[in-house]
Amino acid sequence: MSDKAMWDKVVRYLYAFGPPVLLWIDAEGYPASVRCHPQLDQANRRLRLSLPAHLQPRPGPASLLGHQHDDQLWQLKSFAVRGRLEADSSGWRFVPTQFIAGAGASGPLGDLQMLIQARKSAKSYLDRRGLPRPQVAWHEVKALFAEAKKIGRSQG
């Protein structure tokens, strides 16, 4: 995907799901995250960020996650943007390097491709380690689902 095409996707989805979550490594080397309100810098294809000083971000790899779902955590839609967090005289900026369409953000065909790729990745992971595909105890999953449904009806 070209830089322009990637930037166009960032612009299209950035505000579609409410404030995104910025993730980075803090000054002590730990992962950190915060909801943020990035501002588009169209000319430079960057996002300007206003971050509270107490967060102690440091320049380096970072990502943005945009997502939404209903009250029951269904109807998930999401996207992620990989990039770099950089400091300059004006504060912080996020430099996007890769757009990753998530559930609901890539259309039905994209969602199917994501599922197929996930299956391939899982198979490759297991094959490299000589592990069998895990068996799912579907009867237990269905029983838990039925129990959760009962609880939901009794509370609603």
PDB file of C-alpha atoms in Angstrom:
ATOM      1  CA  MET A   1       0.000   0.000   0.000  1.00  0.00           C
ATOM      2  CA  SER A   2       1.417   3.393  -0.929  1.00  0.00           C
ATOM      3  CA  ASP A   3       2.042   6.058   1.716  1.00  0.00           C
ATOM      4  CA  LYS A   4      -0.785   8.155   0.258  1.00  0.00           C
ATOM      5  CA  ALA A   5      -3.240   5.227   0.269  1.00  0.00           C
ATOM      6  CA  MET A   6      -2.277   4.409   3.862  1.00  0.00           C
ATOM      7  CA  TRP A   7      -2.661   8.048   4.921  1.00  0.00           C
ATOM      8  CA  ASP A   8      -6.071   8.223   3.227  1.00  0.00           C
ATOM      9  CA  LYS A   9      -7.219   5.228   5.311  1.00  0.00           C
ATOM     10  CA  VAL A  10      -5.892   6.817   8.508  1.00  0.00           C
ATOM     11  CA  VAL A  11      -7.840  10.000   7.702  1.00  0.00           C
ATOM     12  CA  ARG A  12     -10.981   8.024   6.819  1.00  0.00           C
ATOM     13  CA  TYR A  13     -11.067   5.933  10.008  1.00  0.00           C
ATOM     14  CA  LEU A  14      -9.310   8.095  12.615  1.00  0.00           C
ATOM     15  CA  TYR A  15     -12.469   9.762  13.914  1.00  0.00           C
ATOM     16  CA  ALA A  16     -14.977   7.077  12.889  1.00  0.00           C
ATOM     17  CA  PHE A  17     -14.931   5.238  16.222  1.00  0.00           C
ATOM     18  CA  GLY A  18     -14.400   7.966  18.793  1.00  0.00           C
ATOM     19  CA  PRO A  19     -11.039   8.878  20.330  1.00  0.00           C
ATOM     20  CA  PRO A  20      -8.399   6.253  19.516  1.00  0.00           C
ATOM     21  CA  VAL A  21      -6.051   4.689  22.046  1.00  0.00           C
ATOM     22  CA  LEU A  22      -2.352   5.516  21.712  1.00  0.00           C
ATOM     23  CA  LEU A  23       0.018   2.774  22.845  1.00  0.00           C
ATOM     24  CA  TRP A  24       3.764   3.255  23.387  1.00  0.00           C
ATOM     25  CA  ILE A  25       6.677   2.346  25.631  1.00  0.00           C
ATOM     26  CA  ASP A  26       7.085   4.758  28.552  1.00  0.00           C
ATOM     27  CA  ALA A  27      10.309   6.287  29.883  1.00  0.00           C
ATOM     28  CA  GLU A  28      10.879   3.276  32.169  1.00  0.00           C
ATOM     29  CA  GLY A  29      10.393   0.763  29.346  1.00  0.00           C
ATOM     30  CA  TYR A  30       6.857  -0.334  30.209  1.00  0.00           C
ATOM     31  CA  PRO A  31       3.912  -0.409  27.795  1.00  0.00           C
ATOM     32  CA  ALA A  32       1.506   2.472  28.318  1.00  0.00           C
ATOM     33  CA  SER A  33      -1.706   3.672  26.706  1.00  0.00           C
ATOM     34  CA  VAL A  34      -4.093   6.592  26.771  1.00  0.00           C
ATOM     35  CA  ARG A  35      -7.106   7.781  24.808  1.00  0.00           C
ATOM     36  CA  CYS A  36      -6.086  10.748  22.728  1.00  0.00           C
ATOM     37  CA  HIS A  37      -7.426  13.298  20.270  1.00  0.00           C
ATOM     38  CA  PRO A  38      -4.906  13.413  17.426  1.00  0.00           C
ATOM     39  CA  GLN A  39      -4.973  16.353  15.050  1.00  0.00           C
ATOM     40  CA  LEU A  40      -4.283  15.772  11.363  1.00  0.00           C
ATOM     41  CA  ASP A  41      -1.171  17.340   9.853  1.00  0.00           C
ATOM     42  CA  GLN A  42      -2.205  16.741   6.239  1.00  0.00           C
ATOM     43  CA  ALA A  43       0.834  18.407   4.683  1.00  0.00           C
ATOM     44  CA  ASN A  44       3.291  16.101   6.473  1.00  0.00           C
ATOM     45  CA  ARG A  45       1.015  13.057   6.852  1.00  0.00           C
ATOM     46  CA  ARG A  46       1.489  13.062  10.600  1.00  0.00           C
ATOM     47  CA  LEU A  47      -0.780  13.250  13.619  1.00  0.00           C
ATOM     48  CA  ARG A  48      -0.143  15.912  16.250  1.00  0.00           C
ATOM     49  CA  LEU A  49      -0.709  14.756  19.823  1.00  0.00           C
ATOM     50  CA  SER A  50      -1.304  16.618  23.068  1.00  0.00           C
ATOM     51  CA  LEU A  51      -0.189  14.268  25.821  1.00  0.00           C
ATOM     52  CA  PRO A  52      -0.133  15.009  29.548  1.00  0.00           C
ATOM     53  CA  ALA A  53       3.457  15.465  30.789  1.00  0.00           C
ATOM     54  CA  HIS A  54       3.027  12.921  33.604  1.00  0.00           C
ATOM     55  CA  LEU A  55       2.719  10.095  31.033  1.00  0.00           C
ATOM     56  CA  GLN A  56       6.452  10.320  30.233  1.00  0.00           C
ATOM     57  CA  PRO A  57       6.303   8.970  26.691  1.00  0.00           C
ATOM     58  CA  ARG A  58       9.528   8.395  24.845  1.00  0.00           C
ATOM     59  CA  PRO A  59      10.203   8.412  21.129  1.00  0.00           C
ATOM     60  CA  GLY A  60       9.949   5.046  19.429  1.00  0.00           C
ATOM     61  CA  PRO A  61       7.487   2.451  18.188  1.00  0.00           C
ATOM     62  CA  ALA A  62       3.845   3.206  18.894  1.00  0.00           C
ATOM     63  CA  SER A  63       0.389   2.393  17.626  1.00  0.00           C
ATOM     64  CA  LEU A  64      -3.118   3.788  17.521  1.00  0.00           C
ATOM     65  CA  LEU A  65      -6.167   1.602  18.049  1.00  0.00           C
ATOM     66  CA  GLY A  66      -9.619   2.762  17.050  1.00  0.00           C
ATOM     67  CA  HIS A  67     -12.568   0.606  17.994  1.00  0.00           C
ATOM     68  CA  GLN A  68     -16.228   0.568  18.908  1.00  0.00           C
ATOM     69  CA  HIS A  69     -18.786  -1.991  20.021  1.00  0.00           C
ATOM     70  CA  ASP A  70     -22.215  -2.124  21.582  1.00  0.00           C
ATOM     71  CA  ASP A  71     -22.947  -2.423  25.310  1.00  0.00           C
ATOM     72  CA  GLN A  72     -22.661  -6.214  25.144  1.00  0.00           C
ATOM     73  CA  LEU A  73     -19.263  -6.004  23.342  1.00  0.00           C
ATOM     74  CA  TRP A  74     -20.776  -7.249  20.073  1.00  0.00           C
ATOM     75  CA  GLN A  75     -20.683  -5.563  16.676  1.00  0.00           C
ATOM     76  CA  LEU A  76     -16.982  -4.844  17.050  1.00  0.00           C
ATOM     77  CA  LYS A  77     -15.379  -2.548  14.503  1.00  0.00           C
ATOM     78  CA  SER A  78     -11.708  -1.707  14.716  1.00  0.00           C
ATOM     79  CA  PHE A  79      -8.523  -0.598  13.038  1.00  0.00           C
ATOM     80  CA  ALA A  80      -4.912  -0.139  14.100  1.00  0.00           C
ATOM     81  CA  VAL A  81      -2.124   2.060  12.832  1.00  0.00           C
ATOM     82  CA  ARG A  82       1.509   1.187  13.476  1.00  0.00           C
ATOM     83  CA  GLY A  83       4.031   3.964  13.561  1.00  0.00           C
ATOM     84  CA  ARG A  84       6.518   5.977  15.575  1.00  0.00           C
ATOM     85  CA  LEU A  85       6.088   8.468  18.373  1.00  0.00           C
ATOM     86  CA  GLU A  86       8.394  11.459  17.894  1.00  0.00           C
ATOM     87  CA  ALA A  87       9.052  14.628  19.872  1.00  0.00           C
ATOM     88  CA  ASP A  88       9.710  17.997  18.289  1.00  0.00           C
ATOM     89  CA  SER A  89       9.603  21.653  19.322  1.00  0.00           C
ATOM     90  CA  SER A  90       5.780  21.633  19.116  1.00  0.00           C
ATOM     91  CA  GLY A  91       5.270  18.540  21.260  1.00  0.00           C
ATOM     92  CA  TRP A  92       4.497  15.002  20.178  1.00  0.00           C
ATOM     93  CA  ARG A  93       3.643  13.598  16.790  1.00  0.00           C
ATOM     94  CA  PHE A  94       2.682  10.157  15.560  1.00  0.00           C
ATOM     95  CA  VAL A  95       4.183   9.086  12.238  1.00  0.00           C
ATOM     96  CA  PRO A  96       2.044   6.305  10.703  1.00  0.00           C
ATOM     97  CA  THR A  97       3.830   3.485   8.881  1.00  0.00           C
ATOM     98  CA  GLN A  98       1.125   0.814   8.466  1.00  0.00           C
ATOM     99  CA  PHE A  99      -2.690   0.769   8.494  1.00  0.00           C
ATOM    100  CA  ILE A 100      -4.300  -2.457   9.677  1.00  0.00           C
ATOM    101  CA  ALA A 101      -8.030  -2.819   9.028  1.00  0.00           C
ATOM    102  CA  GLY A 102      -9.773  -4.770  11.754  1.00  0.00           C
ATOM    103  CA  ALA A 103     -13.206  -6.274  12.125  1.00  0.00           C
ATOM    104  CA  GLY A 104     -15.886  -4.265  10.424  1.00  0.00           C
ATOM    105  CA  ALA A 105     -13.449  -1.735   8.958  1.00  0.00           C
ATOM    106  CA  SER A 106     -12.515  -3.727   5.893  1.00  0.00           C
ATOM    107  CA  GLY A 107     -15.933  -4.885   4.722  1.00  0.00           C
ATOM    108  CA  PRO A 108     -17.202  -8.484   4.555  1.00  0.00           C
ATOM    109  CA  LEU A 109     -14.480  -9.606   2.138  1.00  0.00           C
ATOM    110  CA  GLY A 110     -11.777  -8.049   4.330  1.00  0.00           C
ATOM    111  CA  ASP A 111     -13.235  -9.731   7.427  1.00  0.00           C
ATOM    112  CA  LEU A 112     -13.157 -13.085   5.621  1.00  0.00           C
ATOM    113  CA  GLN A 113      -9.559 -12.502   4.515  1.00  0.00           C
ATOM    114  CA  MET A 114      -8.632 -11.637   8.114  1.00  0.00           C
ATOM    115  CA  LEU A 115     -10.145 -14.923   9.350  1.00  0.00           C
ATOM    116  CA  ILE A 116      -8.359 -16.928   6.656  1.00  0.00           C
ATOM    117  CA  GLN A 117      -5.046 -15.246   7.490  1.00  0.00           C
ATOM    118  CA  ALA A 118      -5.574 -15.897  11.209  1.00  0.00           C
ATOM    119  CA  ARG A 119      -6.129 -19.601  10.512  1.00  0.00           C
ATOM    120  CA  LYS A 120      -2.965 -19.737   8.368  1.00  0.00           C
ATOM    121  CA  SER A 121      -0.949 -17.962  11.042  1.00  0.00           C
ATOM    122  CA  ALA A 122      -2.213 -20.317  13.748  1.00  0.00           C
ATOM    123  CA  LYS A 123      -1.432 -23.379  11.625  1.00  0.00           C
ATOM    124  CA  SER A 124       2.065 -22.084  10.899  1.00  0.00           C
ATOM    125  CA  TYR A 125       2.648 -21.392  14.604  1.00  0.00           C
ATOM    126  CA  LEU A 126       1.579 -24.891  15.590  1.00  0.00           C
ATOM    127  CA  ASP A 127       3.534 -26.553  12.751  1.00  0.00           C
ATOM    128  CA  ARG A 128       6.772 -24.747  13.678  1.00  0.00           C
ATOM    129  CA  ARG A 129       6.453 -26.076  17.218  1.00  0.00           C
ATOM    130  CA  GLY A 130       5.244 -29.549  16.307  1.00  0.00           C
ATOM    131  CA  LEU A 131       2.011 -29.006  18.233  1.00  0.00           C
ATOM    132  CA  PRO A 132      -1.401 -30.493  17.402  1.00  0.00           C
ATOM    133  CA  ARG A 133      -4.378 -28.259  16.798  1.00  0.00           C
ATOM    134  CA  PRO A 134      -6.125 -27.809  20.161  1.00  0.00           C
ATOM    135  CA  GLN A 135      -9.527 -29.367  20.571  1.00  0.00           C
ATOM    136  CA  VAL A 136     -12.303 -27.046  21.712  1.00  0.00           C
ATOM    137  CA  ALA A 137     -14.755 -28.397  24.272  1.00  0.00           C
ATOM    138  CA  TRP A 138     -17.750 -26.921  22.453  1.00  0.00           C
ATOM    139  CA  HIS A 139     -20.247 -28.428  24.879  1.00  0.00           C
ATOM    140  CA  GLU A 140     -18.606 -26.398  27.691  1.00  0.00           C
ATOM    141  CA  VAL A 141     -18.586 -23.237  25.602  1.00  0.00           C
ATOM    142  CA  LYS A 142     -22.274 -23.688  24.750  1.00  0.00           C
ATOM    143  CA  ALA A 143     -23.124 -24.318  28.408  1.00  0.00           C
ATOM    144  CA  LEU A 144     -21.328 -21.126  29.460  1.00  0.00           C
ATOM    145  CA  PHE A 145     -23.091 -19.181  26.708  1.00  0.00           C
ATOM    146  CA  ALA A 146     -26.485 -20.508  27.842  1.00  0.00           C
ATOM    147  CA  GLU A 147     -25.681 -19.588  31.469  1.00  0.00           C
ATOM    148  CA  ALA A 148     -24.609 -16.071  30.451  1.00  0.00           C
ATOM    149  CA  LYS A 149     -27.831 -15.669  28.480  1.00  0.00           C
ATOM    150  CA  LYS A 150     -29.887 -16.656  31.557  1.00  0.00           C
ATOM    151  CA  ILE A 151     -28.022 -14.143  33.719  1.00  0.00           C
ATOM    152  CA  GLY A 152     -28.521 -11.448  31.086  1.00  0.00           C
ATOM    153  CA  ARG A 153     -32.279 -12.084  30.934  1.00  0.00           C
ATOM    154  CA  SER A 154     -32.617 -12.022  34.719  1.00  0.00           C
ATOM    155  CA  GLN A 155     -30.795  -8.666  34.945  1.00  0.00           C
ATOM    156  CA  GLY A 156     -32.451  -7.030  31.950  1.00  0.00           C
TER     157      GLY A 156
END
